[in-house]
Amino acid sequence: LLGNRDKKNNLILFSPFSHFDSLSQIFSRKVCIIYDMQHKDFPQFLNTDEINVRDFHYSNSLNFFDTVITISNFSKERIKKYYPKSGVDSQNDKIKVLHLPCLSFHSEVNISNNDKNFIKGLRLNKQFFFTPANYWEHKNHKSLFIAISMFVKMNKDVSFVFSGKFPNSSVKDEFLKFIRFNNLQGNIFLLDYVSNDNVGVLYRNCIAVIVPSLYEGFGMTLQEAHFKNKMVLASNISAHKEIADPKTTIFFDARNPTDIFNKITQFFEIDIKNLKFNKKNNQNLVYQRYSETILGYTN
């Protein structure tokens, strides 16, 4: 490629993380994904270097790539807000909205012995809510913890299980200190990163999923929960509202622990057995749309 840099070849460059390099111009077609505008909407969650890196790659990708995929109408609106002179060429809007596919969308109803052993190993003898999310600040675990401390004062027989990656040991220590101080060791279980199989086990065995994020470009957890036939208690951010099934989702104010507490309480008043989880997208069609967009088969 370097020896042929003055000639455009017939290759397609697909950059799933919108990495821009000047050598990308030798490709006949260039496509990337920009997932969200967190570095603009919530810069306090990122350091200056990360913000500058994202700004460099996103602005150049919008100007020089043929197609820019984003994962929600919300994200597209934010891109256009912060880069108003980018993303549109002389003929069309190059920013295409494609929702993310659900990687584990098959319905699983049988609980195996491995499921039971994993749950038993966690010493979960109670019904539990599940929150799968890395322990980043914008995922808003702290507000949920406060709501849980309020809830378990009257509901000792309910647990809350979390799984994800800790950014550093100090974050984990801070969370564990809160749990000990509020005597929540029997109600809050913090797991590190667990395998996809065990995530599936937790989805299958939980009573519902809680997603307290302050910011998301899409909200994959809501989609995964729906495919697992689980109700979701979710923050009322735009990205969540765009993809959620309102009949199986309870929204709350993510910055208000009292509202989260009230919505957890409200969950137990719902007749879950009569809920219908039939609003599932055709995932093969989602993959097809990605393929067609990357290859340039669609406008």
mmCIF file of C-alpha atoms in Angstrom:
data_model
loop_
_atom_site.group_PDB
_atom_site.id
_atom_site.type_symbol
_atom_site.label_atom_id
_atom_site.label_comp_id
_atom_site.label_asym_id
_atom_site.label_seq_id
_atom_site.Cartn_x
_atom_site.Cartn_y
_atom_site.Cartn_z
ATOM 1 C CA LEU A 1 0.000 0.000 0.000
ATOM 2 C CA LEU A 2 2.793 2.431 0.811
ATOM 3 C CA GLY A 3 4.325 1.888 -2.617
ATOM 4 C CA ASN A 4 0.980 2.631 -4.242
ATOM 5 C CA ARG A 5 0.022 5.629 -2.147
ATOM 6 C CA ASP A 6 -0.624 7.891 -5.157
ATOM 7 C CA LYS A 7 -3.208 5.536 -6.591
ATOM 8 C CA LYS A 8 -6.551 4.705 -5.036
ATOM 9 C CA ASN A 9 -7.062 0.963 -4.920
ATOM 10 C CA ASN A 10 -10.283 -1.031 -4.743
ATOM 11 C CA LEU A 11 -9.956 -1.775 -1.050
ATOM 12 C CA ILE A 12 -12.416 -0.632 1.609
ATOM 13 C CA LEU A 13 -11.162 0.714 4.904
ATOM 14 C CA PHE A 14 -13.479 0.035 7.844
ATOM 15 C CA SER A 15 -12.471 1.708 11.094
ATOM 16 C CA PRO A 16 -14.819 0.573 13.908
ATOM 17 C CA PHE A 17 -13.267 3.101 16.310
ATOM 18 C CA SER A 18 -13.012 6.036 13.885
ATOM 19 C CA HIS A 19 -9.222 6.086 13.869
ATOM 20 C CA PHE A 20 -8.005 8.576 11.275
ATOM 21 C CA ASP A 21 -4.662 8.408 9.516
ATOM 22 C CA SER A 22 -3.557 10.304 6.416
ATOM 23 C CA LEU A 23 -2.750 6.990 4.719
ATOM 24 C CA SER A 24 -6.457 6.176 4.810
ATOM 25 C CA GLN A 25 -6.884 8.376 1.738
ATOM 26 C CA ILE A 26 -5.400 5.686 -0.505
ATOM 27 C CA PHE A 27 -8.524 3.559 -0.035
ATOM 28 C CA SER A 28 -11.346 3.820 -2.541
ATOM 29 C CA ARG A 29 -13.966 3.718 0.222
ATOM 30 C CA LYS A 30 -13.604 4.677 3.875
ATOM 31 C CA VAL A 31 -16.171 3.892 6.592
ATOM 32 C CA CYS A 32 -15.980 4.346 10.361
ATOM 33 C CA ILE A 33 -18.151 4.304 13.469
ATOM 34 C CA ILE A 34 -18.521 7.164 15.949
ATOM 35 C CA TYR A 35 -20.419 5.823 18.941
ATOM 36 C CA ASP A 36 -21.127 8.920 20.993
ATOM 37 C CA MET A 37 -20.071 12.433 21.954
ATOM 38 C CA GLN A 38 -19.151 11.738 25.564
ATOM 39 C CA HIS A 39 -15.974 13.835 25.252
ATOM 40 C CA LYS A 40 -18.204 16.840 24.487
ATOM 41 C CA ASP A 41 -21.277 16.099 26.606
ATOM 42 C CA PHE A 42 -19.427 14.872 29.717
ATOM 43 C CA PRO A 43 -15.794 16.019 29.427
ATOM 44 C CA GLN A 44 -15.401 15.789 33.219
ATOM 45 C CA PHE A 45 -15.269 11.999 32.898
ATOM 46 C CA LEU A 46 -12.218 12.056 30.591
ATOM 47 C CA ASN A 47 -8.734 13.514 30.802
ATOM 48 C CA THR A 48 -7.567 16.279 28.468
ATOM 49 C CA ASP A 49 -5.434 13.968 26.321
ATOM 50 C CA GLU A 50 -8.342 11.612 25.691
ATOM 51 C CA ILE A 51 -10.616 14.515 24.771
ATOM 52 C CA ASN A 52 -8.064 15.887 22.308
ATOM 53 C CA VAL A 53 -7.468 12.475 20.738
ATOM 54 C CA ARG A 54 -11.179 11.878 20.218
ATOM 55 C CA ASP A 55 -11.695 15.351 18.810
ATOM 56 C CA PHE A 56 -8.847 14.893 16.324
ATOM 57 C CA HIS A 57 -10.036 11.525 15.041
ATOM 58 C CA TYR A 58 -13.744 12.352 14.985
ATOM 59 C CA SER A 59 -13.405 15.673 13.161
ATOM 60 C CA ASN A 60 -11.077 14.212 10.523
ATOM 61 C CA SER A 61 -13.205 11.110 10.090
ATOM 62 C CA LEU A 62 -16.289 13.257 9.522
ATOM 63 C CA ASN A 63 -14.474 15.310 6.913
ATOM 64 C CA PHE A 64 -12.564 12.634 5.023
ATOM 65 C CA PHE A 65 -14.467 9.355 5.361
ATOM 66 C CA ASP A 66 -17.179 8.480 2.857
ATOM 67 C CA THR A 67 -19.625 7.166 5.451
ATOM 68 C CA VAL A 68 -19.757 7.617 9.219
ATOM 69 C CA ILE A 69 -21.955 5.153 11.103
ATOM 70 C CA THR A 70 -23.384 6.129 14.458
ATOM 71 C CA ILE A 71 -25.475 3.992 16.753
ATOM 72 C CA SER A 72 -28.541 6.088 17.566
ATOM 73 C CA ASN A 73 -30.479 9.105 16.417
ATOM 74 C CA PHE A 74 -29.424 10.698 19.690
ATOM 75 C CA SER A 75 -25.741 10.275 18.826
ATOM 76 C CA LYS A 76 -26.286 11.654 15.333
ATOM 77 C CA GLU A 77 -27.963 14.742 16.766
ATOM 78 C CA ARG A 78 -25.018 15.281 19.131
ATOM 79 C CA ILE A 79 -22.474 14.832 16.320
ATOM 80 C CA LYS A 80 -24.225 17.453 14.230
ATOM 81 C CA LYS A 81 -24.360 19.772 17.245
ATOM 82 C CA TYR A 82 -20.633 19.669 17.909
ATOM 83 C CA TYR A 83 -19.392 19.308 14.318
ATOM 84 C CA PRO A 84 -21.969 21.340 12.360
ATOM 85 C CA LYS A 85 -19.744 21.824 9.311
ATOM 86 C CA SER A 86 -18.748 18.170 9.042
ATOM 87 C CA GLY A 87 -20.451 14.990 7.952
ATOM 88 C CA VAL A 88 -22.213 16.377 4.870
ATOM 89 C CA ASP A 89 -20.692 16.312 1.409
ATOM 90 C CA SER A 90 -22.011 17.999 -1.710
ATOM 91 C CA GLN A 91 -24.629 15.315 -2.331
ATOM 92 C CA ASN A 92 -25.777 13.667 0.880
ATOM 93 C CA ASP A 93 -25.626 13.284 4.622
ATOM 94 C CA LYS A 94 -22.788 10.841 5.214
ATOM 95 C CA ILE A 95 -23.814 10.073 8.820
ATOM 96 C CA LYS A 96 -25.873 6.858 8.919
ATOM 97 C CA VAL A 97 -27.724 5.609 12.011
ATOM 98 C CA LEU A 98 -27.487 1.858 12.605
ATOM 99 C CA HIS A 99 -28.466 0.428 15.970
ATOM 100 C CA LEU A 100 -26.017 -2.056 17.419
ATOM 101 C CA PRO A 101 -26.761 -5.768 17.120
ATOM 102 C CA CYS A 102 -27.394 -7.819 20.226
ATOM 103 C CA LEU A 103 -24.554 -10.328 20.310
ATOM 104 C CA SER A 104 -26.418 -12.850 22.488
ATOM 105 C CA PHE A 105 -29.941 -12.560 21.185
ATOM 106 C CA HIS A 106 -31.027 -16.200 21.210
ATOM 107 C CA SER A 107 -33.675 -17.027 23.789
ATOM 108 C CA GLU A 108 -32.309 -19.278 26.526
ATOM 109 C CA VAL A 109 -34.822 -20.907 28.820
ATOM 110 C CA ASN A 110 -33.044 -23.970 30.186
ATOM 111 C CA ILE A 111 -31.074 -23.499 33.402
ATOM 112 C CA SER A 112 -28.126 -25.894 33.440
ATOM 113 C CA ASN A 113 -26.168 -27.265 36.387
ATOM 114 C CA ASN A 114 -23.383 -24.817 35.512
ATOM 115 C CA ASP A 115 -25.874 -21.982 36.012
ATOM 116 C CA LYS A 116 -26.859 -23.317 39.415
ATOM 117 C CA ASN A 117 -23.239 -23.869 40.475
ATOM 118 C CA PHE A 118 -22.235 -20.334 39.457
ATOM 119 C CA ILE A 119 -25.131 -18.780 41.366
ATOM 120 C CA LYS A 120 -24.469 -21.043 44.362
ATOM 121 C CA GLY A 121 -20.794 -20.038 44.302
ATOM 122 C CA LEU A 122 -21.817 -16.405 44.656
ATOM 123 C CA ARG A 123 -23.873 -17.368 47.731
ATOM 124 C CA LEU A 124 -26.936 -15.760 46.232
ATOM 125 C CA ASN A 125 -29.753 -17.237 48.248
ATOM 126 C CA LYS A 126 -32.054 -14.314 47.435
ATOM 127 C CA GLN A 127 -33.751 -12.935 44.365
ATOM 128 C CA PHE A 128 -31.511 -10.349 42.752
ATOM 129 C CA PHE A 129 -31.309 -7.473 40.303
ATOM 130 C CA PHE A 130 -28.432 -7.422 37.802
ATOM 131 C CA THR A 131 -26.367 -4.453 36.556
ATOM 132 C CA PRO A 132 -23.724 -5.332 33.932
ATOM 133 C CA ALA A 133 -21.514 -2.271 33.399
ATOM 134 C CA ASN A 134 -17.890 -1.294 33.814
ATOM 135 C CA TYR A 135 -17.397 0.711 36.981
ATOM 136 C CA TRP A 136 -16.853 4.009 35.193
ATOM 137 C CA GLU A 137 -18.130 7.233 36.710
ATOM 138 C CA HIS A 138 -20.751 7.925 34.048
ATOM 139 C CA LYS A 139 -22.290 4.496 34.679
ATOM 140 C CA ASN A 140 -23.527 6.068 37.915
ATOM 141 C CA HIS A 141 -23.148 3.185 40.362
ATOM 142 C CA LYS A 142 -22.987 5.588 43.308
ATOM 143 C CA SER A 143 -26.553 6.874 42.897
ATOM 144 C CA LEU A 144 -27.806 3.311 42.603
ATOM 145 C CA PHE A 145 -25.876 2.285 45.736
ATOM 146 C CA ILE A 146 -27.575 5.054 47.713
ATOM 147 C CA ALA A 147 -30.978 3.922 46.439
ATOM 148 C CA ILE A 148 -30.141 0.335 47.388
ATOM 149 C CA SER A 149 -29.167 1.394 50.920
ATOM 150 C CA MET A 150 -32.624 2.972 51.230
ATOM 151 C CA PHE A 151 -34.407 -0.038 49.740
ATOM 152 C CA VAL A 152 -32.814 -2.824 51.789
ATOM 153 C CA LYS A 153 -33.814 -1.198 55.078
ATOM 154 C CA MET A 154 -37.271 -2.617 54.390
ATOM 155 C CA ASN A 155 -36.353 -5.413 51.964
ATOM 156 C CA LYS A 156 -33.484 -7.495 53.331
ATOM 157 C CA ASP A 157 -34.309 -10.455 51.086
ATOM 158 C CA VAL A 158 -33.294 -8.778 47.809
ATOM 159 C CA SER A 159 -29.756 -8.594 46.416
ATOM 160 C CA PHE A 160 -28.065 -6.548 43.697
ATOM 161 C CA VAL A 161 -25.324 -8.060 41.543
ATOM 162 C CA PHE A 162 -22.861 -5.989 39.509
ATOM 163 C CA SER A 163 -20.277 -7.110 36.982
ATOM 164 C CA GLY A 164 -17.682 -5.210 34.989
ATOM 165 C CA LYS A 165 -14.173 -3.848 34.882
ATOM 166 C CA PHE A 166 -12.809 -1.510 37.542
ATOM 167 C CA PRO A 167 -10.755 1.396 36.132
ATOM 168 C CA ASN A 168 -8.388 1.129 39.101
ATOM 169 C CA SER A 169 -8.140 -0.305 42.611
ATOM 170 C CA SER A 170 -9.099 2.978 44.313
ATOM 171 C CA VAL A 171 -12.555 2.913 42.686
ATOM 172 C CA LYS A 172 -13.117 -0.623 43.899
ATOM 173 C CA ASP A 173 -11.913 0.286 47.392
ATOM 174 C CA GLU A 174 -14.300 3.262 47.483
ATOM 175 C CA PHE A 175 -17.256 1.068 46.544
ATOM 176 C CA LEU A 176 -16.342 -1.610 49.078
ATOM 177 C CA LYS A 177 -15.967 1.026 51.781
ATOM 178 C CA PHE A 178 -19.496 2.292 51.054
ATOM 179 C CA ILE A 179 -20.844 -1.266 51.214
ATOM 180 C CA ARG A 180 -19.161 -1.963 54.562
ATOM 181 C CA PHE A 181 -20.146 1.379 56.077
ATOM 182 C CA ASN A 182 -23.811 0.810 55.186
ATOM 183 C CA ASN A 183 -23.727 -2.881 56.128
ATOM 184 C CA LEU A 184 -24.701 -3.990 52.630
ATOM 185 C CA GLN A 185 -22.362 -6.988 52.340
ATOM 186 C CA GLY A 186 -25.328 -9.343 52.091
ATOM 187 C CA ASN A 187 -27.146 -7.266 49.490
ATOM 188 C CA ILE A 188 -24.560 -5.841 47.060
ATOM 189 C CA PHE A 189 -22.206 -8.177 45.200
ATOM 190 C CA LEU A 190 -19.452 -6.587 43.104
ATOM 191 C CA LEU A 191 -18.046 -8.940 40.504
ATOM 192 C CA ASP A 192 -15.100 -8.134 38.296
ATOM 193 C CA TYR A 193 -15.203 -8.908 34.592
ATOM 194 C CA VAL A 194 -16.936 -12.261 34.074
ATOM 195 C CA SER A 195 -17.230 -14.440 30.985
ATOM 196 C CA ASN A 196 -20.034 -13.980 28.471
ATOM 197 C CA ASP A 197 -21.440 -17.341 29.572
ATOM 198 C CA ASN A 198 -21.660 -16.186 33.173
ATOM 199 C CA VAL A 199 -23.183 -12.880 32.123
ATOM 200 C CA GLY A 200 -25.833 -14.997 30.447
ATOM 201 C CA VAL A 201 -26.309 -16.928 33.687
ATOM 202 C CA LEU A 202 -26.891 -13.692 35.600
ATOM 203 C CA TYR A 203 -29.344 -12.423 32.993
ATOM 204 C CA ARG A 204 -31.306 -15.667 33.125
ATOM 205 C CA ASN A 205 -31.500 -15.826 36.901
ATOM 206 C CA CYS A 206 -32.061 -12.189 37.856
ATOM 207 C CA ILE A 207 -35.536 -10.793 38.476
ATOM 208 C CA ALA A 208 -34.784 -7.624 36.460
ATOM 209 C CA VAL A 209 -31.943 -5.477 35.139
ATOM 210 C CA ILE A 210 -31.027 -1.998 36.400
ATOM 211 C CA VAL A 211 -29.191 0.505 34.171
ATOM 212 C CA PRO A 212 -28.464 3.814 35.989
ATOM 213 C CA SER A 213 -26.136 5.388 33.376
ATOM 214 C CA LEU A 214 -25.848 9.141 33.098
ATOM 215 C CA TYR A 215 -24.753 8.831 29.473
ATOM 216 C CA GLU A 216 -24.920 6.252 26.683
ATOM 217 C CA GLY A 217 -24.698 6.406 22.941
ATOM 218 C CA PHE A 218 -27.035 3.437 22.611
ATOM 219 C CA GLY A 219 -27.686 1.381 25.742
ATOM 220 C CA MET A 220 -26.857 -2.201 24.804
ATOM 221 C CA THR A 221 -27.894 -3.513 28.219
ATOM 222 C CA LEU A 222 -31.534 -2.620 27.589
ATOM 223 C CA GLN A 223 -31.508 -4.590 24.351
ATOM 224 C CA GLU A 224 -29.781 -7.593 25.911
ATOM 225 C CA ALA A 225 -32.247 -7.634 28.795
ATOM 226 C CA HIS A 226 -35.186 -7.519 26.392
ATOM 227 C CA PHE A 227 -33.842 -10.479 24.440
ATOM 228 C CA LYS A 228 -33.500 -12.305 27.753
ATOM 229 C CA ASN A 229 -37.159 -11.494 28.579
ATOM 230 C CA LYS A 230 -36.214 -9.350 31.556
ATOM 231 C CA MET A 231 -37.744 -6.092 32.695
ATOM 232 C CA VAL A 232 -35.408 -3.100 32.863
ATOM 233 C CA LEU A 233 -35.241 -0.231 35.306
ATOM 234 C CA ALA A 234 -33.320 2.426 33.377
ATOM 235 C CA SER A 235 -32.234 6.036 33.574
ATOM 236 C CA ASN A 236 -34.429 8.304 31.490
ATOM 237 C CA ILE A 237 -31.677 9.448 29.125
ATOM 238 C CA SER A 238 -32.422 9.972 25.425
ATOM 239 C CA ALA A 239 -30.477 6.963 24.139
ATOM 240 C CA HIS A 240 -32.385 4.623 26.464
ATOM 241 C CA LYS A 241 -35.755 6.044 25.493
ATOM 242 C CA GLU A 242 -34.916 5.610 21.815
ATOM 243 C CA ILE A 243 -34.484 1.845 21.990
ATOM 244 C CA ALA A 244 -36.482 0.765 25.061
ATOM 245 C CA ASP A 245 -39.791 -1.021 24.974
ATOM 246 C CA PRO A 246 -41.888 1.244 27.241
ATOM 247 C CA LYS A 247 -44.105 -1.689 28.217
ATOM 248 C CA THR A 248 -41.214 -3.560 29.815
ATOM 249 C CA THR A 249 -39.088 -0.625 31.000
ATOM 250 C CA ILE A 250 -39.400 1.567 34.086
ATOM 251 C CA PHE A 251 -37.575 4.879 33.747
ATOM 252 C CA PHE A 252 -36.087 6.900 36.603
ATOM 253 C CA ASP A 253 -34.127 10.092 37.162
ATOM 254 C CA ALA A 254 -30.530 8.860 37.336
ATOM 255 C CA ARG A 255 -29.411 11.748 39.518
ATOM 256 C CA ASN A 256 -32.140 11.186 42.100
ATOM 257 C CA PRO A 257 -31.531 8.146 44.379
ATOM 258 C CA THR A 258 -34.987 8.599 45.919
ATOM 259 C CA ASP A 259 -36.594 8.215 42.499
ATOM 260 C CA ILE A 260 -34.488 5.119 41.824
ATOM 261 C CA PHE A 261 -35.599 3.718 45.190
ATOM 262 C CA ASN A 262 -39.251 4.430 44.344
ATOM 263 C CA LYS A 263 -38.954 2.713 40.957
ATOM 264 C CA ILE A 264 -37.328 -0.374 42.484
ATOM 265 C CA THR A 265 -40.233 -0.517 44.907
ATOM 266 C CA GLN A 266 -42.687 -0.036 42.032
ATOM 267 C CA PHE A 267 -41.190 -3.011 40.201
ATOM 268 C CA PHE A 268 -42.570 -5.423 42.809
ATOM 269 C CA GLU A 269 -46.101 -4.204 42.084
ATOM 270 C CA ILE A 270 -45.947 -5.373 38.445
ATOM 271 C CA ASP A 271 -47.303 -8.701 37.250
ATOM 272 C CA ILE A 272 -44.221 -9.803 35.324
ATOM 273 C CA LYS A 273 -45.781 -13.043 34.107
ATOM 274 C CA ASN A 274 -48.169 -11.132 31.849
ATOM 275 C CA LEU A 275 -45.472 -9.039 30.156
ATOM 276 C CA LYS A 276 -44.769 -9.724 26.485
ATOM 277 C CA PHE A 277 -41.235 -9.409 25.123
ATOM 278 C CA ASN A 278 -42.168 -9.663 21.463
ATOM 279 C CA LYS A 279 -40.659 -6.425 20.176
ATOM 280 C CA LYS A 280 -37.338 -7.938 19.159
ATOM 281 C CA ASN A 281 -35.486 -6.719 16.102
ATOM 282 C CA ASN A 282 -34.339 -9.153 13.450
ATOM 283 C CA GLN A 283 -30.646 -9.363 14.329
ATOM 284 C CA ASN A 284 -29.658 -10.942 11.012
ATOM 285 C CA LEU A 285 -31.145 -7.887 9.320
ATOM 286 C CA VAL A 286 -29.045 -5.628 11.554
ATOM 287 C CA TYR A 287 -25.871 -7.431 10.465
ATOM 288 C CA GLN A 288 -26.995 -7.203 6.848
ATOM 289 C CA ARG A 289 -27.471 -3.442 7.115
ATOM 290 C CA TYR A 290 -23.987 -3.027 8.571
ATOM 291 C CA SER A 291 -22.493 -5.091 5.761
ATOM 292 C CA GLU A 292 -24.363 -3.158 3.084
ATOM 293 C CA THR A 293 -23.425 0.195 4.583
ATOM 294 C CA ILE A 294 -19.747 -0.699 4.868
ATOM 295 C CA LEU A 295 -19.681 -2.005 1.303
ATOM 296 C CA GLY A 296 -21.617 0.983 -0.005
ATOM 297 C CA TYR A 297 -24.607 -0.977 -1.295
ATOM 298 C CA THR A 298 -27.119 1.389 0.285
ATOM 299 C CA ASN A 299 -27.615 5.141 0.080
#
